Short mmCIF file of C-alpha atoms and ligand atoms in Angstrom, two decimals:
data_model
loop_
_atom_site.label_atom_id
_atom_site.label_comp_id
_atom_site.label_asym_id
_atom_site.label_seq_id
_atom_site.Cartn_x
_atom_site.Cartn_y
_atom_site.Cartn_z
CA MET A 1 0.46 -0.25 -0.03
CA VAL A 2 1.34 3.28 -1.01
CA LEU A 3 0.19 6.12 0.52
CA LEU A 4 0.56 9.70 0.18
CA LEU A 5 -0.64 11.87 3.23
CA PHE A 6 -1.32 15.14 2.63
CA GLY A 7 -2.96 18.37 4.90
CA PRO A 8 -2.01 22.40 6.03
CA PRO A 9 1.29 22.69 7.81
CA GLY A 10 0.07 22.78 11.64
CA CYS A 11 -3.07 19.83 10.69
CA GLY A 12 -1.37 17.91 12.81
CA LYS A 13 0.27 15.40 10.18
CA GLY A 14 3.50 14.23 11.57
CA THR A 15 1.47 12.52 14.51
CA GLN A 16 -1.10 10.55 11.75
CA ALA A 17 2.26 9.57 10.25
CA ARG A 18 3.71 8.08 12.49
CA LEU A 19 0.16 6.23 13.96
CA ILE A 20 0.11 5.29 10.04
CA SER A 21 3.56 4.14 9.70
CA ASN A 22 3.33 1.44 13.46
CA SER A 23 0.11 0.60 12.69
CA LEU A 24 0.65 -1.33 9.26
CA LYS A 25 4.76 -1.04 10.07
CA ILE A 26 5.43 0.34 6.52
CA PRO A 27 8.24 3.73 6.74
CA SER A 28 6.93 6.90 6.77
CA ILE A 29 9.09 9.47 4.63
CA SER A 30 9.15 13.28 4.72
CA THR A 31 11.38 14.87 2.45
CA GLY A 32 11.27 17.38 4.27
CA GLU A 33 13.19 15.25 7.29
CA MET A 34 15.10 13.60 4.50
CA LEU A 35 16.75 16.89 3.13
CA ARG A 36 17.49 18.08 6.73
CA ALA A 37 19.44 14.95 7.09
CA GLU A 38 21.06 15.64 4.24
CA MET A 39 22.40 19.10 5.33
CA GLN A 40 22.93 17.70 8.68
CA ALA A 41 25.83 15.08 7.27
CA GLY A 42 26.64 17.79 4.70
CA THR A 43 26.50 15.38 1.76
CA GLU A 44 26.55 17.80 -1.85
CA LEU A 45 22.42 17.55 -1.95
CA GLY A 46 22.75 19.19 1.55
CA ARG A 47 24.47 22.04 0.47
CA MET A 48 22.42 22.59 -2.94
CA ALA A 49 19.15 21.98 -0.97
CA GLN A 50 20.27 24.89 2.02
CA SER A 51 19.74 28.39 0.48
CA ILE A 52 16.50 26.53 -0.63
CA MET A 53 15.17 25.85 1.98
CA ALA A 54 16.08 28.83 4.57
CA SER A 55 14.40 30.96 2.10
CA GLY A 56 11.26 29.17 2.42
CA GLY A 57 11.05 28.19 -1.19
CA LEU A 58 11.19 24.54 -2.95
CA VAL A 59 14.04 22.36 -3.57
CA GLY A 60 14.13 21.27 -7.32
CA ASP A 61 12.21 18.74 -8.41
CA ASP A 62 14.96 16.58 -10.27
CA ILE A 63 16.91 16.68 -6.85
CA VAL A 64 13.67 15.90 -4.30
CA ASN A 65 12.72 13.29 -7.12
CA THR A 66 15.95 11.29 -7.30
CA MET A 67 16.20 11.45 -3.27
CA LEU A 68 12.69 9.57 -3.66
CA ALA A 69 13.54 7.18 -6.07
CA ALA A 70 16.21 5.93 -4.13
CA ARG A 71 14.66 6.12 -1.01
CA ILE A 72 11.59 3.70 -1.61
CA SER A 73 13.88 0.78 -3.67
CA ARG A 74 14.99 0.80 -0.38
CA PRO A 75 14.10 -3.08 0.89
CA ASP A 76 12.23 -1.37 3.76
CA CYS A 77 9.56 0.35 1.47
CA SER A 78 8.88 -3.74 -0.37
CA ALA A 79 5.38 -4.33 1.68
CA GLY A 80 4.46 -0.60 0.83
CA PHE A 81 5.38 3.40 2.43
CA LEU A 82 3.77 6.41 3.31
CA LEU A 83 5.02 9.67 1.99
CA ASP A 84 4.58 13.17 3.81
CA GLY A 85 5.77 15.88 2.17
CA TYR A 86 5.61 14.50 -1.47
CA PRO A 87 4.45 15.27 -4.15
CA ARG A 88 4.29 19.33 -3.79
CA THR A 89 4.44 19.68 -7.17
CA VAL A 90 2.48 18.19 -10.33
CA GLU A 91 5.71 17.74 -11.37
CA GLN A 92 7.09 15.53 -8.81
CA ALA A 93 3.24 13.65 -8.65
CA VAL A 94 3.56 12.67 -12.56
CA PHE A 95 7.57 11.37 -11.91
CA LEU A 96 5.95 9.37 -8.63
CA ASP A 97 2.79 8.08 -11.47
CA GLY A 98 5.36 7.02 -13.15
CA LEU A 99 8.24 5.37 -10.73
CA LEU A 100 5.06 3.34 -8.86
CA ARG A 101 4.17 1.83 -11.82
CA ARG A 102 7.38 0.61 -13.03
CA SER A 103 8.73 -0.87 -9.57
CA GLY A 104 5.16 -2.81 -9.33
CA PHE A 105 4.04 -0.86 -6.70
CA PRO A 106 -0.42 -0.29 -7.48
CA PRO A 107 -1.61 3.68 -7.01
CA ALA A 108 -0.81 5.76 -4.30
CA ILE A 109 -4.01 6.57 -2.02
CA ILE A 110 -4.24 9.52 -1.36
CA LEU A 111 -5.00 10.92 2.27
CA HIS A 112 -6.32 14.50 2.46
CA LEU A 113 -6.69 16.04 6.24
CA ASP A 114 -8.73 18.82 5.81
CA VAL A 115 -8.93 21.93 8.90
CA PRO A 116 -10.93 24.65 8.28
CA THR A 117 -7.94 27.32 8.32
CA ASP A 118 -10.14 29.28 11.27
CA ALA A 119 -9.34 25.73 13.28
CA LEU A 120 -5.90 26.26 12.11
CA VAL A 121 -4.67 29.26 12.75
CA GLY A 122 -6.74 29.38 16.54
CA ARG A 123 -4.28 26.30 17.01
CA MET A 124 -1.13 28.11 15.94
CA THR A 125 -1.24 31.85 17.75
CA SER A 126 -2.39 29.65 20.77
CA ARG A 127 1.50 28.29 20.67
CA ARG A 128 3.70 29.58 23.86
CA GLN A 129 7.01 28.31 23.60
CA CYS A 130 9.95 28.80 26.10
CA PRO A 131 12.79 31.20 25.40
CA GLN A 132 15.20 28.97 27.48
CA CYS A 133 14.20 25.26 27.30
CA LYS A 134 11.89 25.55 24.61
CA ARG A 135 9.07 23.84 25.76
CA ILE A 136 6.06 24.20 23.43
CA TYR A 137 2.07 24.66 25.60
CA ASN A 138 -0.78 25.20 23.32
CA LEU A 139 -3.38 26.96 25.61
CA LEU A 140 -5.82 25.94 24.06
CA HIS A 141 -5.19 22.24 25.26
CA GLU A 142 -1.84 21.72 27.09
CA PRO A 143 -1.53 25.20 28.91
CA PRO A 144 0.97 26.53 31.94
CA LYS A 145 0.26 25.84 35.13
CA SER A 146 0.48 29.89 36.06
CA PRO A 147 -0.53 31.60 32.83
CA GLY A 148 2.10 33.18 30.97
CA VAL A 149 5.58 31.61 32.55
CA CYS A 150 7.44 27.98 31.51
CA ASP A 151 6.58 24.93 34.14
CA ASP A 152 10.08 24.13 33.98
CA ASP A 153 12.24 27.17 34.69
CA GLY A 154 9.59 30.39 35.43
CA ALA A 155 10.90 31.91 31.85
CA ALA A 156 7.98 34.50 30.25
CA LEU A 157 6.52 32.26 26.91
CA PHE A 158 6.75 34.36 23.72
CA THR A 159 4.77 33.80 20.49
CA ARG A 160 7.17 32.44 17.70
CA LYS A 161 7.01 34.52 14.50
CA ASP A 162 6.13 31.83 12.11
CA ASP A 163 3.14 31.54 14.69
CA ARG A 164 1.70 34.84 14.88
CA GLU A 165 -0.86 35.14 12.96
CA GLU A 166 -0.86 37.06 9.55
CA VAL A 167 2.28 35.33 8.91
CA PHE A 168 0.98 31.68 9.80
CA ARG A 169 -2.24 32.94 7.26
CA GLU A 170 0.68 33.48 4.82
CA ARG A 171 1.94 30.53 4.91
CA LEU A 172 -1.59 28.90 4.86
CA ARG A 173 -2.14 30.55 1.34
CA THR A 174 1.05 29.68 -0.01
CA TYR A 175 0.22 25.98 1.12
CA ASP A 176 -3.19 25.84 -0.60
CA ASN A 177 -1.94 27.79 -3.96
CA LEU A 178 0.72 25.28 -4.03
CA THR A 179 -1.51 22.02 -2.92
CA GLN A 180 -4.56 22.74 -5.07
CA PRO A 181 -2.92 22.04 -8.75
CA VAL A 182 -0.99 18.70 -6.93
CA LEU A 183 -4.45 17.49 -5.31
CA ALA A 184 -6.50 18.21 -8.47
CA HIS A 185 -3.70 15.75 -9.97
CA TYR A 186 -5.48 13.23 -8.21
CA GLN A 187 -8.75 14.08 -8.15
CA ASP A 188 -9.47 10.41 -10.37
CA GLN A 189 -7.52 7.98 -8.14
CA GLU A 190 -8.23 6.88 -4.52
CA TYR A 191 -8.62 10.47 -2.90
CA TYR A 192 -10.03 10.45 1.13
CA GLN A 193 -10.62 13.39 2.42
CA ILE A 194 -10.30 13.35 6.13
CA ARG A 195 -11.77 15.95 8.76
CA GLY A 196 -8.57 17.08 10.89
CA ASP A 197 -10.31 19.10 13.21
CA ARG A 198 -10.92 16.26 16.12
CA SER A 199 -8.08 15.21 18.23
CA PRO A 200 -5.69 12.78 16.97
CA ALA A 201 -7.16 9.57 18.50
CA TYR A 202 -10.17 10.42 16.81
CA ILE A 203 -8.71 11.03 13.34
CA PHE A 204 -6.06 8.50 13.48
CA GLU A 205 -9.87 5.95 13.80
CA GLU A 206 -11.07 7.19 11.15
CA ILE A 207 -7.63 6.26 8.96
CA THR A 208 -8.00 3.32 10.05
CA GLY A 209 -11.63 2.67 8.94
CA VAL A 210 -11.11 4.20 5.84
CA LEU A 211 -8.22 1.75 4.98
CA GLU A 212 -10.04 -1.20 6.90
CA ARG A 213 -12.80 -0.41 4.89
CA ARG A 214 -11.24 -0.51 1.49
CA VAL A 215 -9.70 -3.78 1.75
CA GLU A 216 -13.25 -5.14 2.48
CA ARG A 217 -14.44 -3.18 -1.54
CA PRO A 218 -13.65 -3.29 -4.98
CA VAL A 219 -11.32 -0.34 -5.64
CA GLU A 220 -13.79 0.16 -8.17
CA GLN A 221 -16.38 1.02 -5.24
CA ALA A 222 -13.64 2.49 -2.94
CA SER A 223 -12.52 5.36 -5.28
CA ARG A 224 -13.07 8.88 -4.58
CA PRO A 225 -15.32 8.76 -1.50
CA VAL A 226 -15.11 11.96 1.31
CA SER A 227 -15.71 10.75 4.55
CA GLU A 228 -18.58 11.62 6.08
CA PRO A 229 -19.01 14.58 7.80
CA LEU A 230 -18.32 13.57 11.60
CA THR A 231 -20.38 14.78 14.76
CA CYS A 232 -19.82 14.74 18.16
P1 ADP B 301 7.09 22.62 5.79
O1 ADP B 301 5.55 21.83 6.46
O2 ADP B 301 7.67 23.06 7.43
O3 ADP B 301 7.45 23.11 4.54
P2 ADP B 301 9.12 20.39 5.73
O4 ADP B 301 9.73 19.01 6.74
O5 ADP B 301 8.06 19.39 4.77
O6 ADP B 301 8.21 21.15 6.25
O7 ADP B 301 9.91 20.79 4.55
C1 ADP B 301 10.96 21.67 5.07
C2 ADP B 301 11.61 22.07 3.12
O8 ADP B 301 12.07 21.22 2.58
C3 ADP B 301 10.44 22.77 2.65
O9 ADP B 301 9.87 24.57 2.70
C4 ADP B 301 11.28 22.57 1.18
O10 ADP B 301 12.40 23.57 1.13
C5 ADP B 301 11.70 20.96 1.16
N1 ADP B 301 11.26 20.64 0.97
C6 ADP B 301 10.41 19.54 1.48
N2 ADP B 301 9.67 18.41 0.36
C7 ADP B 301 10.21 18.81 -0.39
C8 ADP B 301 9.26 18.81 -2.32
N3 ADP B 301 9.23 17.98 -1.97
N4 ADP B 301 9.98 19.20 -3.35
C9 ADP B 301 10.17 20.45 -2.97
N5 ADP B 301 11.53 20.80 -2.14
C10 ADP B 301 10.81 19.77 -0.86
#
């Protein structure tokens, strides 16, 4: 099974990637993490990616595609894998489709974690960080014991620049502009939209349910469903 996980910044994609990877026993591959590892190791690829990543741009398709192709040819991917942060462009999506075909993998299944913008903004602008120990709090569900100060060292908490509302809204707009064409590319494929404005455990249960149901149904019937709105 090849899964592609999409979702805006702050939607909890990393948490779901870990949970899915553990439960299906397939590797979770984040191209962002791979690039950071290359940078830390000081490889040529890492040096090429460094300035682009620092400026917030996208690393070139050729570099990322080559890196990804090498990664999924490794033995731990033989039963499938989950991709997080890839494909980011239509060119990468077209490359991936061909790579999967040539390597004998089934077509990718798309899981799209969809969270209303206001819910994301609420979550991110409620984050506070301790300047000393770097611990992150969330005023909504993980507040410090005393307002405004770190539980561990008493330092005054602050809001990170990229968590400020306008900066974060701009990041979301950029994400939407880049991701819409990629999602459109996959509209005729097996595509599941999952509501992400729930607790991590609840979202994971829904993803598990979607994947289990699709095993029980022929692929043609399972394609293009949108998960039912949930009420609680
Ligand atoms: P974020 O969600 O904050 O962008 P990531 O860890 O997914 O974090 O990616 C960090 C950076 O790595 C991106 O801003 C981009 O420069 C680069 N990157 C990651 N994945 C890709 C990709 N598929 N194509 C091009 N660049 C990528």
